[in-house]
Amino acid sequence: MNKNSRAEGAGFPVYQSRLPLSNATVTMVADLLRGRMKAIGSRWRKLPAGRIAVIVLAVLRHDQRLSDMAGGYGVSASTVRRWVLEVIGLLAARAPRLDRALHAITRSGGEVVLIDGTLVRTRRRTGRQNRRNYSGKHKAHGLLFLAVTDERGNLLWISAAKPGRALDLTAARHNKICAKLRAAGLGAIGDLGFTALDDDPDNPVIITGKRAARRKPLTSAQKEANKLISRERAANEHGFADLKNWRILTKVRMNATHATTLLRSLLVLTRAEITR
């Protein structure tokens, strides 16, 4: 917090905090809003596009409550919610599809990508959604997402949301990862959650480690191979860390139907902020 001040016409103090984002990112979001307003013929908003961009980015980056942001700027919480949904929709439309992202890596001379899954925690759901979104692995409610990064850990693609109880293997098969990798002429490195994903063991396109069976422990060579694969996969974890710097992902409180749009919009913002 930098300093306390009073909002015009209000009797409550508001605080200011630094938004750790580049001016280019704020300008990109503001330009998207201006283009949207021009396309729909909207001549007036409660606040200018640049200020709306800052409000939405503050909500995404710091997980600010909508009512807190609304009170500081003299608008309603429903207005801020509408701005957030509008902006994440505009950003998500710029997220690359999997096949295009893979072919871009091929054109740049890349040969391998990294793939992994992560659980984005959500509020506990009621009714039938309760058990579907519960992950026994993480002992928490959430939604499963797959992500593909390049060798340096730069995010390339985010999958649609799957229930928290789903497996990485199931989500990868649903998205036809192997077929799209072969079409792009690329290989992939994944963790043990993707074991047996590739249906062509003689010409595998996804490399994973080896699992130890109950009565068949791993050999020294297999253990060393697992260490090498884990070392190569470390960059993928950096990509997830960059994504989860957006604190709204600490626990997603918005409707789960918007979760895919939210993750893909954050992918675009992360790519704009971080280029290794």
PDB file of N, CA and C in Angstrom, residues 158-224:
ATOM      1  N   ILE A 158      -3.457 -23.941 -23.583  1.00  0.00           N
ATOM      2  CA  ILE A 158      -4.184 -24.406 -22.397  1.00  0.00           C
ATOM      3  C   ILE A 158      -5.435 -25.131 -22.883  1.00  0.00           C
ATOM      4  N   SER A 159      -5.703 -26.285 -22.301  1.00  0.00           N
ATOM      5  CA  SER A 159      -6.875 -27.068 -22.701  1.00  0.00           C
ATOM      6  C   SER A 159      -8.141 -26.498 -22.082  1.00  0.00           C
ATOM      7  N   ALA A 160      -9.271 -27.023 -22.526  1.00  0.00           N
ATOM      8  CA  ALA A 160     -10.545 -26.700 -21.875  1.00  0.00           C
ATOM      9  C   ALA A 160     -10.595 -27.380 -20.509  1.00  0.00           C
ATOM     10  N   ALA A 161     -11.414 -26.859 -19.632  1.00  0.00           N
ATOM     11  CA  ALA A 161     -11.507 -27.394 -18.272  1.00  0.00           C
ATOM     12  C   ALA A 161     -12.149 -28.771 -18.273  1.00  0.00           C
ATOM     13  N   LYS A 162     -11.591 -29.639 -17.453  1.00  0.00           N
ATOM     14  CA  LYS A 162     -12.167 -30.956 -17.194  1.00  0.00           C
ATOM     15  C   LYS A 162     -12.464 -31.062 -15.701  1.00  0.00           C
ATOM     16  N   PRO A 163     -13.415 -31.907 -15.292  1.00  0.00           N
ATOM     17  CA  PRO A 163     -13.689 -32.074 -13.861  1.00  0.00           C
ATOM     18  C   PRO A 163     -12.440 -32.472 -13.086  1.00  0.00           C
ATOM     19  N   GLY A 164     -12.370 -32.066 -11.832  1.00  0.00           N
ATOM     20  CA  GLY A 164     -11.187 -32.326 -11.031  1.00  0.00           C
ATOM     21  C   GLY A 164     -10.854 -33.792 -10.863  1.00  0.00           C
ATOM     22  N   ARG A 165     -11.849 -34.656 -10.953  1.00  0.00           N
ATOM     23  CA  ARG A 165     -11.586 -36.079 -10.776  1.00  0.00           C
ATOM     24  C   ARG A 165     -10.980 -36.724 -12.022  1.00  0.00           C
ATOM     25  N   ALA A 166     -10.935 -35.997 -13.145  1.00  0.00           N
ATOM     26  CA  ALA A 166     -10.398 -36.558 -14.390  1.00  0.00           C
ATOM     27  C   ALA A 166      -8.890 -36.759 -14.273  1.00  0.00           C
ATOM     28  N   LEU A 167      -8.358 -37.650 -15.085  1.00  0.00           N
ATOM     29  CA  LEU A 167      -6.930 -37.940 -15.122  1.00  0.00           C
ATOM     30  C   LEU A 167      -6.263 -37.184 -16.264  1.00  0.00           C
ATOM     31  N   ASP A 168      -4.965 -36.888 -16.092  1.00  0.00           N
ATOM     32  CA  ASP A 168      -4.208 -36.258 -17.172  1.00  0.00           C
ATOM     33  C   ASP A 168      -4.285 -37.093 -18.444  1.00  0.00           C
ATOM     34  N   LEU A 169      -4.211 -38.404 -18.281  1.00  0.00           N
ATOM     35  CA  LEU A 169      -4.247 -39.319 -19.425  1.00  0.00           C
ATOM     36  C   LEU A 169      -5.555 -39.188 -20.194  1.00  0.00           C
ATOM     37  N   THR A 170      -6.665 -39.136 -19.473  1.00  0.00           N
ATOM     38  CA  THR A 170      -7.978 -39.020 -20.112  1.00  0.00           C
ATOM     39  C   THR A 170      -8.114 -37.699 -20.848  1.00  0.00           C
ATOM     40  N   ALA A 171      -7.668 -36.622 -20.203  1.00  0.00           N
ATOM     41  CA  ALA A 171      -7.761 -35.302 -20.835  1.00  0.00           C
ATOM     42  C   ALA A 171      -6.894 -35.235 -22.088  1.00  0.00           C
ATOM     43  N   ALA A 172      -5.720 -35.858 -22.052  1.00  0.00           N
ATOM     44  CA  ALA A 172      -4.841 -35.847 -23.221  1.00  0.00           C
ATOM     45  C   ALA A 172      -5.465 -36.628 -24.383  1.00  0.00           C
ATOM     46  N   ARG A 173      -6.089 -37.765 -24.086  1.00  0.00           N
ATOM     47  CA  ARG A 173      -6.759 -38.519 -25.142  1.00  0.00           C
ATOM     48  C   ARG A 173      -7.937 -37.744 -25.724  1.00  0.00           C
ATOM     49  N   HIS A 174      -8.665 -37.056 -24.866  1.00  0.00           N
ATOM     50  CA  HIS A 174      -9.805 -36.267 -25.341  1.00  0.00           C
ATOM     51  C   HIS A 174      -9.353 -35.179 -26.308  1.00  0.00           C
ATOM     52  N   ASN A 175      -8.183 -34.591 -26.055  1.00  0.00           N
ATOM     53  CA  ASN A 175      -7.671 -33.515 -26.913  1.00  0.00           C
ATOM     54  C   ASN A 175      -6.821 -34.035 -28.073  1.00  0.00           C
ATOM     55  N   LYS A 176      -6.698 -35.377 -28.208  1.00  0.00           N
ATOM     56  CA  LYS A 176      -5.970 -35.999 -29.319  1.00  0.00           C
ATOM     57  C   LYS A 176      -4.549 -35.466 -29.429  1.00  0.00           C
ATOM     58  N   ILE A 177      -3.870 -35.463 -28.288  1.00  0.00           N
ATOM     59  CA  ILE A 177      -2.525 -34.897 -28.220  1.00  0.00           C
ATOM     60  C   ILE A 177      -1.554 -35.624 -29.148  1.00  0.00           C
ATOM     61  N   CYS A 178      -1.584 -36.961 -29.115  1.00  0.00           N
ATOM     62  CA  CYS A 178      -0.627 -37.736 -29.918  1.00  0.00           C
ATOM     63  C   CYS A 178      -0.783 -37.459 -31.410  1.00  0.00           C
ATOM     64  N   ALA A 179      -2.021 -37.466 -31.889  1.00  0.00           N
ATOM     65  CA  ALA A 179      -2.255 -37.242 -33.318  1.00  0.00           C
ATOM     66  C   ALA A 179      -1.777 -35.856 -33.748  1.00  0.00           C
ATOM     67  N   LYS A 180      -1.997 -34.855 -32.915  1.00  0.00           N
ATOM     68  CA  LYS A 180      -1.601 -33.496 -33.285  1.00  0.00           C
ATOM     69  C   LYS A 180      -0.089 -33.314 -33.206  1.00  0.00           C
ATOM     70  N   LEU A 181       0.558 -34.015 -32.287  1.00  0.00           N
ATOM     71  CA  LEU A 181       2.012 -33.964 -32.242  1.00  0.00           C
ATOM     72  C   LEU A 181       2.622 -34.599 -33.488  1.00  0.00           C
ATOM     73  N   ARG A 182       2.077 -35.729 -33.904  1.00  0.00           N
ATOM     74  CA  ARG A 182       2.594 -36.386 -35.113  1.00  0.00           C
ATOM     75  C   ARG A 182       2.347 -35.528 -36.357  1.00  0.00           C
ATOM     76  N   ALA A 183       1.188 -34.873 -36.399  1.00  0.00           N
ATOM     77  CA  ALA A 183       0.889 -34.020 -37.551  1.00  0.00           C
ATOM     78  C   ALA A 183       1.864 -32.850 -37.637  1.00  0.00           C
ATOM     79  N   ALA A 184       2.328 -32.375 -36.480  1.00  0.00           N
ATOM     80  CA  ALA A 184       3.268 -31.256 -36.467  1.00  0.00           C
ATOM     81  C   ALA A 184       4.715 -31.715 -36.540  1.00  0.00           C
ATOM     82  N   GLY A 185       4.960 -33.034 -36.432  1.00  0.00           N
ATOM     83  CA  GLY A 185       6.319 -33.543 -36.474  1.00  0.00           C
ATOM     84  C   GLY A 185       7.114 -33.252 -35.212  1.00  0.00           C
ATOM     85  N   LEU A 186       6.437 -33.233 -34.081  1.00  0.00           N
ATOM     86  CA  LEU A 186       7.084 -32.921 -32.813  1.00  0.00           C
ATOM     87  C   LEU A 186       7.002 -34.104 -31.853  1.00  0.00           C
ATOM     88  N   GLY A 187       7.888 -34.103 -30.870  1.00  0.00           N
ATOM     89  CA  GLY A 187       7.803 -35.023 -29.754  1.00  0.00           C
ATOM     90  C   GLY A 187       7.420 -34.261 -28.499  1.00  0.00           C
ATOM     91  N   ALA A 188       7.097 -34.994 -27.441  1.00  0.00           N
ATOM     92  CA  ALA A 188       6.710 -34.360 -26.178  1.00  0.00           C
ATOM     93  C   ALA A 188       7.291 -35.140 -25.023  1.00  0.00           C
ATOM     94  N   ILE A 189       7.515 -34.429 -23.919  1.00  0.00           N
ATOM     95  CA  ILE A 189       7.984 -35.033 -22.675  1.00  0.00           C
ATOM     96  C   ILE A 189       6.919 -34.807 -21.616  1.00  0.00           C
ATOM     97  N   GLY A 190       6.508 -35.868 -20.947  1.00  0.00           N
ATOM     98  CA  GLY A 190       5.487 -35.765 -19.916  1.00  0.00           C
ATOM     99  C   GLY A 190       5.876 -36.541 -18.676  1.00  0.00           C
ATOM    100  N   ASP A 191       5.081 -36.381 -17.617  1.00  0.00           N
ATOM    101  CA  ASP A 191       5.360 -37.107 -16.382  1.00  0.00           C
ATOM    102  C   ASP A 191       4.692 -38.474 -16.420  1.00  0.00           C
ATOM    103  N   LEU A 192       4.723 -39.174 -15.292  1.00  0.00           N
ATOM    104  CA  LEU A 192       4.176 -40.532 -15.243  1.00  0.00           C
ATOM    105  C   LEU A 192       2.667 -40.563 -15.446  1.00  0.00           C
ATOM    106  N   GLY A 193       2.003 -39.430 -15.304  1.00  0.00           N
ATOM    107  CA  GLY A 193       0.559 -39.394 -15.534  1.00  0.00           C
ATOM    108  C   GLY A 193       0.171 -39.647 -16.974  1.00  0.00           C
ATOM    109  N   PHE A 194       1.149 -39.560 -17.898  1.00  0.00           N
ATOM    110  CA  PHE A 194       0.870 -39.780 -19.315  1.00  0.00           C
ATOM    111  C   PHE A 194       1.400 -41.129 -19.795  1.00  0.00           C
ATOM    112  N   THR A 195       1.772 -41.995 -18.857  1.00  0.00           N
ATOM    113  CA  THR A 195       2.223 -43.333 -19.230  1.00  0.00           C
ATOM    114  C   THR A 195       1.115 -44.083 -19.962  1.00  0.00           C
ATOM    115  N   ALA A 196       1.469 -44.754 -21.032  1.00  0.00           N
ATOM    116  CA  ALA A 196       0.539 -45.529 -21.873  1.00  0.00           C
ATOM    117  C   ALA A 196      -0.376 -44.648 -22.713  1.00  0.00           C
ATOM    118  N   LEU A 197      -0.080 -43.367 -22.803  1.00  0.00           N
ATOM    119  CA  LEU A 197      -0.885 -42.511 -23.677  1.00  0.00           C
ATOM    120  C   LEU A 197      -0.608 -42.817 -25.139  1.00  0.00           C
ATOM    121  N   ASP A 198       0.674 -43.021 -25.474  1.00  0.00           N
ATOM    122  CA  ASP A 198       1.038 -43.257 -26.871  1.00  0.00           C
ATOM    123  C   ASP A 198       0.638 -44.671 -27.274  1.00  0.00           C
ATOM    124  N   ASP A 199      -0.088 -44.788 -28.381  1.00  0.00           N
ATOM    125  CA  ASP A 199      -0.561 -46.091 -28.849  1.00  0.00           C
ATOM    126  C   ASP A 199       0.406 -46.756 -29.832  1.00  0.00           C
ATOM    127  N   ASP A 200       1.579 -46.169 -30.016  1.00  0.00           N
ATOM    128  CA  ASP A 200       2.573 -46.734 -30.931  1.00  0.00           C
ATOM    129  C   ASP A 200       3.905 -46.866 -30.183  1.00  0.00           C
ATOM    130  N   PRO A 201       4.092 -47.922 -29.393  1.00  0.00           N
ATOM    131  CA  PRO A 201       5.317 -48.054 -28.597  1.00  0.00           C
ATOM    132  C   PRO A 201       6.574 -48.192 -29.429  1.00  0.00           C
ATOM    133  N   ASP A 202       6.457 -48.622 -30.685  1.00  0.00           N
ATOM    134  CA  ASP A 202       7.640 -48.764 -31.531  1.00  0.00           C
ATOM    135  C   ASP A 202       8.144 -47.416 -32.037  1.00  0.00           C
ATOM    136  N   ASN A 203       7.244 -46.432 -32.109  1.00  0.00           N
ATOM    137  CA  ASN A 203       7.623 -45.093 -32.561  1.00  0.00           C
ATOM    138  C   ASN A 203       6.936 -44.063 -31.674  1.00  0.00           C
ATOM    139  N   PRO A 204       7.346 -43.973 -30.401  1.00  0.00           N
ATOM    140  CA  PRO A 204       6.626 -43.108 -29.454  1.00  0.00           C
ATOM    141  C   PRO A 204       6.810 -41.637 -29.767  1.00  0.00           C
ATOM    142  N   VAL A 205       5.749 -40.885 -29.544  1.00  0.00           N
ATOM    143  CA  VAL A 205       5.815 -39.445 -29.733  1.00  0.00           C
ATOM    144  C   VAL A 205       5.845 -38.729 -28.390  1.00  0.00           C
ATOM    145  N   ILE A 206       5.466 -39.417 -27.316  1.00  0.00           N
ATOM    146  CA  ILE A 206       5.507 -38.860 -25.965  1.00  0.00           C
ATOM    147  C   ILE A 206       6.430 -39.717 -25.109  1.00  0.00           C
ATOM    148  N   ILE A 207       7.411 -39.086 -24.508  1.00  0.00           N
ATOM    149  CA  ILE A 207       8.378 -39.774 -23.664  1.00  0.00           C
ATOM    150  C   ILE A 207       8.008 -39.546 -22.202  1.00  0.00           C
ATOM    151  N   THR A 208       7.865 -40.608 -21.458  1.00  0.00           N
ATOM    152  CA  THR A 208       7.591 -40.523 -20.019  1.00  0.00           C
ATOM    153  C   THR A 208       8.579 -41.432 -19.280  1.00  0.00           C
ATOM    154  N   GLY A 209       8.562 -41.317 -17.975  1.00  0.00           N
ATOM    155  CA  GLY A 209       9.411 -42.187 -17.179  1.00  0.00           C
ATOM    156  C   GLY A 209       8.814 -43.579 -17.038  1.00  0.00           C
ATOM    157  N   LYS A 210       9.453 -44.392 -16.238  1.00  0.00           N
ATOM    158  CA  LYS A 210       9.007 -45.758 -15.984  1.00  0.00           C
ATOM    159  C   LYS A 210       8.423 -45.857 -14.584  1.00  0.00           C
ATOM    160  N   ARG A 211       7.340 -46.622 -14.462  1.00  0.00           N
ATOM    161  CA  ARG A 211       6.739 -46.885 -13.160  1.00  0.00           C
ATOM    162  C   ARG A 211       7.301 -48.174 -12.573  1.00  0.00           C
ATOM    163  N   ALA A 212       7.448 -48.163 -11.271  1.00  0.00           N
ATOM    164  CA  ALA A 212       7.884 -49.381 -10.581  1.00  0.00           C
ATOM    165  C   ALA A 212       6.669 -50.232 -10.249  1.00  0.00           C
ATOM    166  N   ALA A 213       6.717 -51.509 -10.561  1.00  0.00           N
ATOM    167  CA  ALA A 213       5.649 -52.439 -10.192  1.00  0.00           C
ATOM    168  C   ALA A 213       5.888 -52.962  -8.777  1.00  0.00           C
ATOM    169  N   ARG A 214       4.856 -53.601  -8.221  1.00  0.00           N
ATOM    170  CA  ARG A 214       4.959 -54.066  -6.842  1.00  0.00           C
ATOM    171  C   ARG A 214       6.097 -55.063  -6.667  1.00  0.00           C
ATOM    172  N   ARG A 215       6.236 -55.974  -7.594  1.00  0.00           N
ATOM    173  CA  ARG A 215       7.274 -56.999  -7.483  1.00  0.00           C
ATOM    174  C   ARG A 215       8.371 -56.834  -8.528  1.00  0.00           C
ATOM    175  N   LYS A 216       8.427 -55.652  -9.121  1.00  0.00           N
ATOM    176  CA  LYS A 216       9.436 -55.408 -10.145  1.00  0.00           C
ATOM    177  C   LYS A 216       9.974 -53.996  -9.992  1.00  0.00           C
ATOM    178  N   PRO A 217      10.927 -53.797  -9.095  1.00  0.00           N
ATOM    179  CA  PRO A 217      11.467 -52.449  -8.883  1.00  0.00           C
ATOM    180  C   PRO A 217      12.249 -51.962 -10.098  1.00  0.00           C
ATOM    181  N   LEU A 218      12.440 -50.663 -10.133  1.00  0.00           N
ATOM    182  CA  LEU A 218      13.173 -50.063 -11.239  1.00  0.00           C
ATOM    183  C   LEU A 218      14.656 -50.398 -11.144  1.00  0.00           C
ATOM    184  N   THR A 219      15.269 -50.555 -12.288  1.00  0.00           N
ATOM    185  CA  THR A 219      16.713 -50.761 -12.336  1.00  0.00           C
ATOM    186  C   THR A 219      17.433 -49.417 -12.177  1.00  0.00           C
ATOM    187  N   SER A 220      18.702 -49.472 -11.990  1.00  0.00           N
ATOM    188  CA  SER A 220      19.499 -48.242 -11.850  1.00  0.00           C
ATOM    189  C   SER A 220      19.415 -47.390 -13.116  1.00  0.00           C
ATOM    190  N   ALA A 221      19.431 -48.037 -14.271  1.00  0.00           N
ATOM    191  CA  ALA A 221      19.343 -47.303 -15.539  1.00  0.00           C
ATOM    192  C   ALA A 221      17.985 -46.613 -15.681  1.00  0.00           C
ATOM    193  N   GLN A 222      16.915 -47.298 -15.275  1.00  0.00           N
ATOM    194  CA  GLN A 222      15.588 -46.702 -15.362  1.00  0.00           C
ATOM    195  C   GLN A 222      15.438 -45.524 -14.397  1.00  0.00           C
ATOM    196  N   LYS A 223      16.015 -45.656 -13.210  1.00  0.00           N
ATOM    197  CA  LYS A 223      15.976 -44.544 -12.256  1.00  0.00           C
ATOM    198  C   LYS A 223      16.724 -43.332 -12.795  1.00  0.00           C
ATOM    199  N   GLU A 224      17.846 -43.570 -13.430  1.00  0.00           N
ATOM    200  CA  GLU A 224      18.618 -42.469 -14.008  1.00  0.00           C
ATOM    201  C   GLU A 224      17.861 -41.820 -15.161  1.00  0.00           C
TER     202      GLU A 224
END
